Amino acid sequence: MKTIGVITSGGDSPGMNAAIRAVVRSAIYHGLKVYGIERGYEGLINGDIQEMNVASVSDIIQRGGTILRTARSEDFMTSGGFQRAVDMLANFEIEGLVVIGGDGSLRGALKLSQEGVTIMGLPGTIDNDLGFTDFTIGFDTAVNTVLSSVGNIRDTSSSHGRSTVVEVMGRNCGDIALYAGLAGGAEYILIPEKEVDINALCRKIVQGKNRGKLHSIIIRAEGVEMDSNELASLISQRTGLETKVVVLGYTQRGGSPTARDRLLASKMGYRAVELLKADSASRAIGIRGIQVVDYNMVEAMAMKRSLNTELLELADILSI
Ligand code: ATP
């Protein structure tokens, strides 16, 4: 292996830059030529490809977003577009490609691997919805962003004695809600993996109020079936308490990555290049406990995520 590429695809996540930096610097350390592909698979199809050097990744470890930019690509999903992507990699003699992205991006990467390109898949998404890793790059920062907003919301909710439904991201995965809810002391956490029990929710709010609680914070993951406004009006109706909705939205995607995300990205980026240097077949890189791990791409993408029920129970106990 002499020449590799690095690409970010799908939704951006804080820590992608730290991963790009790790890939580029590790590649140079190992004597590999490294190209940066801009705007995800869309840029690959268009040949938006530049050689990178040590300085190309200076001063980015602390920055959110991705210097390579990212995109979603309809064209890549067509056979013509996909073939152009494969051809473009061949034009630049890119033998190994590090793909940093979420589930969709890595499914695309798996297809590239089936065309003979060696792929190293890095989990880059705030959603934490991939089965082959305990944590994805960007998740910890997103949780901390939610926490900071919850702190502000708590102040104003206390002053007015109201309940607030805080809607957080995560697609069909409840992890941002669960981790931020537990760490932020939310009164109730609603996640798509568990059915909404509106009676229990309202009972908890009323019991809290009777004990002198000034506010209630309900964290709802975006994938929960009952939408935030419907939920807030039900709570108001059934508890008599004013209930507001705050949708945190894209603030969760940005910001400087936490130390944890930078470390995760650096370790994973380095592992990807080590594997490429060793002429490994395609792998997906994750973390289990504190160990960086790598799996066969096909097996990794078939792994199912399971809900951390212990954390959910803990959150329930601590928010009596
Ligand atoms: P996030 O989790 O942050 O949304 P993602 O990587 O899951 O990120 P997607 O929009 O699902 O984001 O995927 C990014 C791109 O990957 C798509 O625009 C498409 O080009 C490609 N892609 C997605 N799914 C597939 C698939 N099943 N096969 C081939 N390519 C795919």
Short mmCIF file of C-alpha atoms and ligand atoms in Angstrom, two decimals:
data_model
loop_
_atom_site.label_atom_id
_atom_site.label_comp_id
_atom_site.label_asym_id
_atom_site.label_seq_id
_atom_site.Cartn_x
_atom_site.Cartn_y
_atom_site.Cartn_z
CA MET A 1 0.00 0.00 0.00
CA LYS A 2 1.47 3.33 -1.10
CA THR A 3 -1.41 5.73 -1.52
CA ILE A 4 -4.47 6.22 0.67
CA GLY A 5 -7.39 8.64 0.83
CA VAL A 6 -9.52 10.08 3.60
CA ILE A 7 -13.13 11.22 3.26
CA THR A 8 -15.88 12.50 5.58
CA SER A 9 -19.46 11.74 4.57
CA GLY A 10 -23.06 12.17 5.77
CA GLY A 11 -23.83 14.40 8.76
CA ASP A 12 -20.79 16.10 10.26
CA SER A 13 -19.76 15.47 13.85
CA PRO A 14 -17.29 17.12 16.22
CA GLY A 15 -14.03 15.21 16.16
CA MET A 16 -14.04 14.49 12.42
CA ASN A 17 -11.17 16.97 12.06
CA ALA A 18 -9.18 15.24 14.77
CA ALA A 19 -9.70 11.97 12.87
CA ILE A 20 -8.59 13.52 9.56
CA ARG A 21 -5.51 14.90 11.30
CA ALA A 22 -4.68 11.52 12.79
CA VAL A 23 -5.06 9.77 9.43
CA VAL A 24 -2.93 12.30 7.54
CA ARG A 25 -0.17 12.50 10.12
CA SER A 26 -0.05 8.72 10.69
CA ALA A 27 0.09 8.15 6.92
CA ILE A 28 2.99 10.56 6.54
CA TYR A 29 4.70 8.96 9.54
CA HIS A 30 4.37 5.57 7.80
CA GLY A 31 5.62 6.93 4.46
CA LEU A 32 2.26 6.78 2.66
CA LYS A 33 0.96 9.35 0.19
CA VAL A 34 -2.40 10.67 1.41
CA TYR A 35 -5.21 12.41 -0.46
CA GLY A 36 -8.11 14.31 1.09
CA ILE A 37 -11.42 13.88 -0.73
CA GLU A 38 -13.79 16.83 -0.35
CA ARG A 39 -17.60 16.84 0.06
CA GLY A 40 -18.06 13.14 0.71
CA TYR A 41 -19.00 10.74 -2.07
CA GLU A 42 -20.28 13.70 -4.14
CA GLY A 43 -16.78 15.17 -4.21
CA LEU A 44 -15.26 11.76 -4.93
CA ILE A 45 -17.44 11.37 -8.01
CA ASN A 46 -16.42 14.90 -9.12
CA GLY A 47 -12.71 14.35 -8.48
CA ASP A 48 -12.45 16.98 -5.69
CA ILE A 49 -9.26 15.37 -4.43
CA GLN A 50 -6.12 17.07 -3.04
CA GLU A 51 -2.87 15.67 -1.73
CA MET A 52 -2.43 16.45 1.97
CA ASN A 53 0.67 17.15 3.98
CA VAL A 54 1.57 17.72 7.62
CA ALA A 55 0.55 21.38 7.43
CA SER A 56 -2.83 20.67 5.78
CA VAL A 57 -4.08 19.44 9.13
CA SER A 58 -2.42 22.05 11.37
CA ASP A 59 -4.63 23.83 13.88
CA ILE A 60 -7.72 21.68 13.30
CA ILE A 61 -7.78 19.23 16.22
CA GLN A 62 -9.90 21.67 18.24
CA ARG A 63 -12.30 22.59 15.45
CA GLY A 64 -15.82 21.22 14.97
CA GLY A 65 -17.15 20.32 11.51
CA THR A 66 -14.83 18.87 8.89
CA ILE A 67 -12.20 20.69 6.83
CA LEU A 68 -12.90 18.22 4.02
CA ARG A 69 -16.56 19.27 4.18
CA THR A 70 -19.26 16.66 3.78
CA ALA A 71 -22.33 15.91 1.70
CA ARG A 72 -25.08 13.43 1.10
CA SER A 73 -24.89 12.05 -2.44
CA GLU A 74 -27.85 10.78 -4.44
CA ASP A 75 -25.51 10.18 -7.37
CA PHE A 76 -23.42 7.70 -5.39
CA MET A 77 -26.55 5.56 -4.96
CA THR A 78 -26.92 5.18 -8.76
CA SER A 79 -24.85 2.58 -10.62
CA GLY A 80 -23.32 5.26 -12.89
CA GLY A 81 -22.31 7.50 -10.00
CA PHE A 82 -20.98 4.58 -7.97
CA GLN A 83 -18.84 3.40 -10.90
CA ARG A 84 -17.43 6.93 -11.34
CA ALA A 85 -16.48 6.92 -7.66
CA VAL A 86 -14.65 3.59 -8.12
CA ASP A 87 -12.94 4.89 -11.28
CA MET A 88 -11.90 8.12 -9.56
CA LEU A 89 -10.16 6.17 -6.81
CA ALA A 90 -8.32 4.22 -9.52
CA ASN A 91 -7.37 7.46 -11.36
CA PHE A 92 -5.58 8.68 -8.25
CA GLU A 93 -4.21 5.20 -7.49
CA ILE A 94 -5.90 5.29 -4.08
CA GLU A 95 -5.70 1.71 -2.82
CA GLY A 96 -6.96 2.28 0.72
CA LEU A 97 -9.72 4.66 1.78
CA VAL A 98 -10.53 5.83 5.30
CA VAL A 99 -14.23 6.68 5.45
CA ILE A 100 -15.39 8.72 8.44
CA GLY A 101 -19.17 8.81 8.68
CA GLY A 102 -22.38 7.33 10.00
CA ASP A 103 -24.36 4.23 9.11
CA GLY A 104 -25.23 5.32 5.55
CA SER A 105 -21.68 6.38 4.73
CA LEU A 106 -20.29 3.11 6.02
CA ARG A 107 -22.86 1.09 4.05
CA GLY A 108 -21.62 2.94 0.97
CA ALA A 109 -18.05 2.18 2.02
CA LEU A 110 -18.90 -1.50 2.35
CA LYS A 111 -20.05 -1.48 -1.29
CA LEU A 112 -16.75 0.14 -2.32
CA SER A 113 -14.89 -2.58 -0.44
CA GLN A 114 -16.79 -5.16 -2.50
CA GLU A 115 -15.29 -3.53 -5.61
CA GLY A 116 -11.76 -4.20 -4.39
CA VAL A 117 -11.00 -0.93 -2.57
CA THR A 118 -9.59 -1.51 0.91
CA ILE A 119 -11.79 0.43 3.31
CA MET A 120 -11.19 1.49 6.90
CA GLY A 121 -14.53 2.61 8.35
CA LEU A 122 -14.49 5.09 11.24
CA PRO A 123 -17.75 5.80 13.11
CA GLY A 124 -18.27 9.56 12.74
CA THR A 125 -21.75 10.59 13.86
CA ILE A 126 -23.28 12.25 16.91
CA ASP A 127 -26.05 9.63 16.96
CA ASN A 128 -24.09 6.74 18.55
CA ASP A 129 -26.24 4.36 16.51
CA LEU A 130 -23.64 1.90 15.22
CA GLY A 131 -23.51 -1.66 16.54
CA PHE A 132 -19.77 -2.27 16.16
CA THR A 133 -18.67 0.39 18.62
CA ASP A 134 -19.63 1.51 22.11
CA PHE A 135 -19.11 5.13 21.12
CA THR A 136 -18.95 7.12 17.89
CA ILE A 137 -16.81 10.19 17.21
CA GLY A 138 -18.89 13.27 18.08
CA PHE A 139 -21.33 11.65 20.50
CA ASP A 140 -19.59 12.85 23.66
CA THR A 141 -19.43 16.44 22.41
CA ALA A 142 -23.12 16.36 21.45
CA VAL A 143 -24.02 15.09 24.93
CA ASN A 144 -22.01 17.91 26.50
CA THR A 145 -23.69 20.47 24.24
CA VAL A 146 -27.09 19.18 25.33
CA LEU A 147 -25.97 19.33 28.97
CA SER A 148 -24.95 22.95 28.68
CA SER A 149 -28.35 23.86 27.17
CA VAL A 150 -30.20 21.83 29.80
CA GLY A 151 -28.40 23.85 32.49
CA ASN A 152 -29.70 27.10 30.97
CA ILE A 153 -33.19 25.72 30.48
CA ARG A 154 -33.25 24.53 34.08
CA ASP A 155 -32.59 28.08 35.36
CA THR A 156 -35.45 29.64 33.47
CA SER A 157 -37.78 26.66 34.09
CA SER A 158 -37.21 27.04 37.85
CA SER A 159 -37.93 30.77 37.78
CA HIS A 160 -41.25 30.19 36.06
CA GLY A 161 -42.12 26.88 37.72
CA ARG A 162 -42.72 25.15 34.43
CA SER A 163 -41.99 21.86 32.69
CA THR A 164 -39.87 21.80 29.60
CA VAL A 165 -39.68 19.14 26.91
CA VAL A 166 -36.16 19.29 25.47
CA GLU A 167 -35.94 17.59 22.08
CA VAL A 168 -32.53 16.17 21.22
CA MET A 169 -31.12 14.46 18.12
CA GLY A 170 -30.08 10.84 17.59
CA ARG A 171 -32.33 9.63 14.78
CA ASN A 172 -33.66 6.26 15.93
CA CYS A 173 -31.16 5.94 18.74
CA GLY A 174 -31.94 7.26 22.23
CA ASP A 175 -28.34 7.51 23.46
CA ILE A 176 -27.95 11.31 23.33
CA ALA A 177 -31.19 11.61 25.33
CA LEU A 178 -30.19 8.86 27.74
CA TYR A 179 -26.65 10.05 28.49
CA ALA A 180 -27.51 13.75 28.61
CA GLY A 181 -30.66 13.02 30.61
CA LEU A 182 -28.79 11.01 33.21
CA ALA A 183 -25.85 13.43 33.40
CA GLY A 184 -28.17 16.44 33.46
CA GLY A 185 -30.53 15.09 36.11
CA ALA A 186 -33.59 15.17 33.87
CA GLU A 187 -36.86 14.18 35.52
CA TYR A 188 -37.82 11.97 32.61
CA ILE A 189 -36.13 10.55 29.51
CA LEU A 190 -38.04 9.45 26.44
CA ILE A 191 -36.24 7.29 23.90
CA PRO A 192 -37.43 5.47 20.78
CA GLU A 193 -36.32 2.09 22.15
CA LYS A 194 -38.98 2.25 24.88
CA GLU A 195 -42.69 2.95 24.66
CA VAL A 196 -43.89 6.25 26.15
CA ASP A 197 -45.73 5.73 29.45
CA ILE A 198 -47.61 9.01 29.70
CA ASN A 199 -49.22 8.08 33.03
CA ALA A 200 -45.86 7.43 34.68
CA LEU A 201 -44.45 10.63 33.18
CA CYS A 202 -47.29 12.83 34.44
CA ARG A 203 -47.32 11.11 37.83
CA LYS A 204 -43.63 11.85 38.26
CA ILE A 205 -44.07 15.50 37.36
CA VAL A 206 -46.97 15.94 39.81
CA GLN A 207 -45.16 14.06 42.61
CA GLY A 208 -42.12 16.27 42.03
CA LYS A 209 -44.22 19.41 42.19
CA ASN A 210 -45.86 18.21 45.42
CA ARG A 211 -42.42 17.77 46.94
CA GLY A 212 -41.56 21.36 46.06
CA LYS A 213 -39.70 20.80 42.79
CA LEU A 214 -39.64 24.05 40.85
CA HIS A 215 -39.26 22.61 37.39
CA SER A 216 -39.32 19.40 35.38
CA ILE A 217 -36.99 18.67 32.50
CA ILE A 218 -38.19 15.99 30.11
CA ILE A 219 -35.64 14.94 27.51
CA ARG A 220 -37.20 13.51 24.37
CA ALA A 221 -35.12 11.89 21.63
CA GLU A 222 -36.21 12.94 18.14
CA GLY A 223 -37.01 9.33 17.18
CA VAL A 224 -39.79 8.97 19.79
CA GLU A 225 -43.12 8.49 18.06
CA MET A 226 -45.13 11.07 20.01
CA ASP A 227 -43.88 14.47 18.85
CA SER A 228 -42.68 17.14 21.27
CA ASN A 229 -45.63 19.55 20.89
CA GLU A 230 -48.18 16.77 21.30
CA LEU A 231 -46.29 15.59 24.37
CA ALA A 232 -46.13 19.09 25.89
CA SER A 233 -49.84 19.71 25.44
CA LEU A 234 -50.68 16.32 26.95
CA ILE A 235 -48.47 17.12 29.97
CA SER A 236 -50.12 20.54 30.38
CA GLN A 237 -53.60 19.03 30.11
CA ARG A 238 -52.91 16.21 32.53
CA THR A 239 -50.81 18.03 35.16
CA GLY A 240 -52.05 21.60 34.91
CA LEU A 241 -48.45 22.80 34.58
CA GLU A 242 -47.30 25.12 31.84
CA THR A 243 -45.06 23.08 29.53
CA LYS A 244 -42.70 24.53 26.92
CA VAL A 245 -40.83 22.82 24.10
CA VAL A 246 -37.19 23.52 23.25
CA VAL A 247 -35.79 21.85 20.13
CA LEU A 248 -31.99 21.92 20.32
CA GLY A 249 -31.48 20.96 16.67
CA TYR A 250 -28.21 21.52 14.86
CA THR A 251 -26.39 23.16 17.77
CA GLN A 252 -25.70 19.53 18.73
CA ARG A 253 -23.72 18.93 15.55
CA GLY A 254 -21.24 21.77 16.02
CA GLY A 255 -18.72 23.01 18.54
CA SER A 256 -15.21 22.18 19.58
CA PRO A 257 -14.85 18.45 20.28
CA THR A 258 -14.40 17.30 23.86
CA ALA A 259 -11.13 15.71 24.95
CA ARG A 260 -12.85 12.34 24.81
CA ASP A 261 -13.87 12.75 21.17
CA ARG A 262 -10.44 14.05 20.18
CA LEU A 263 -8.75 11.08 21.83
CA LEU A 264 -11.18 8.62 20.27
CA ALA A 265 -10.70 10.14 16.82
CA SER A 266 -6.91 10.20 17.16
CA LYS A 267 -6.70 6.57 18.27
CA MET A 268 -9.11 5.34 15.60
CA GLY A 269 -7.42 7.34 12.83
CA TYR A 270 -4.05 5.93 13.80
CA ARG A 271 -5.40 2.35 13.93
CA ALA A 272 -6.90 2.76 10.44
CA VAL A 273 -3.55 3.74 8.95
CA GLU A 274 -1.67 1.03 10.84
CA LEU A 275 -4.03 -1.55 9.32
CA LEU A 276 -3.66 -0.11 5.83
CA LYS A 277 0.11 -0.06 6.18
CA ALA A 278 -0.03 -3.73 7.18
CA ASP A 279 -2.05 -4.52 4.01
CA SER A 280 -5.07 -5.60 6.02
CA ALA A 281 -8.40 -6.32 4.34
CA SER A 282 -11.25 -3.84 4.92
CA ARG A 283 -12.10 -3.25 8.59
CA ALA A 284 -14.48 -1.14 10.68
CA ILE A 285 -12.88 0.45 13.72
CA GLY A 286 -14.63 0.86 17.03
CA ILE A 287 -14.08 1.03 20.75
CA ARG A 288 -15.12 -1.57 23.34
CA GLY A 289 -14.58 -0.42 26.88
CA ILE A 290 -11.27 1.39 26.60
CA GLN A 291 -9.85 -0.79 23.81
CA VAL A 292 -9.79 0.26 20.17
CA VAL A 293 -11.03 -2.75 18.16
CA ASP A 294 -11.47 -3.57 14.49
CA TYR A 295 -13.86 -5.92 12.75
CA ASN A 296 -14.47 -7.36 9.32
CA MET A 297 -16.62 -4.72 7.54
CA VAL A 298 -19.49 -7.08 6.65
CA GLU A 299 -19.72 -8.43 10.19
CA ALA A 300 -19.42 -4.96 11.72
CA MET A 301 -22.26 -3.55 9.65
CA ALA A 302 -24.50 -6.50 10.62
CA MET A 303 -23.99 -5.91 14.36
CA LYS A 304 -27.07 -4.65 16.17
CA ARG A 305 -26.92 -1.97 18.83
CA SER A 306 -28.48 -2.79 22.14
CA LEU A 307 -29.94 -0.31 24.59
CA ASN A 308 -28.03 0.20 27.83
CA THR A 309 -30.95 -0.71 30.08
CA GLU A 310 -28.83 -0.34 33.23
CA LEU A 311 -28.33 3.35 32.48
CA LEU A 312 -32.02 3.83 31.83
CA GLU A 313 -32.91 2.18 35.15
CA LEU A 314 -30.30 4.28 36.94
CA ALA A 315 -31.71 7.47 35.45
CA ASP A 316 -35.16 6.41 36.64
CA ILE A 317 -33.98 5.65 40.18
CA LEU A 318 -31.99 8.86 40.55
CA SER A 319 -34.81 11.08 39.32
CA ILE A 320 -37.43 9.86 41.84
P1 ATP B 1 -25.44 10.57 9.93
O1 ATP B 1 -25.62 9.34 10.77
O2 ATP B 1 -24.69 11.60 10.64
O3 ATP B 1 -26.69 11.06 9.29
P2 ATP B 1 -24.75 9.00 7.60
O4 ATP B 1 -23.43 8.59 7.09
O5 ATP B 1 -25.62 7.90 8.14
O6 ATP B 1 -24.50 10.13 8.68
P3 ATP B 1 -26.41 9.25 5.24
O7 ATP B 1 -27.06 10.43 4.63
O8 ATP B 1 -27.28 8.11 5.64
O9 ATP B 1 -25.54 9.79 6.46
O10 ATP B 1 -25.32 8.67 4.21
C1 ATP B 1 -24.36 9.49 3.59
C2 ATP B 1 -24.21 9.11 2.13
O11 ATP B 1 -23.76 7.75 2.05
C3 ATP B 1 -25.49 9.14 1.32
O12 ATP B 1 -25.78 10.42 0.81
C4 ATP B 1 -25.18 8.16 0.19
O13 ATP B 1 -24.42 8.77 -0.82
C5 ATP B 1 -24.33 7.12 0.89
N1 ATP B 1 -25.15 5.97 1.31
C6 ATP B 1 -26.07 5.92 2.30
N2 ATP B 1 -26.65 4.71 2.39
C7 ATP B 1 -26.08 3.95 1.42
C8 ATP B 1 -26.25 2.60 0.98
N3 ATP B 1 -27.11 1.76 1.57
N4 ATP B 1 -25.50 2.19 -0.07
C9 ATP B 1 -24.63 3.00 -0.68
N5 ATP B 1 -24.42 4.28 -0.31
C10 ATP B 1 -25.12 4.76 0.71
#
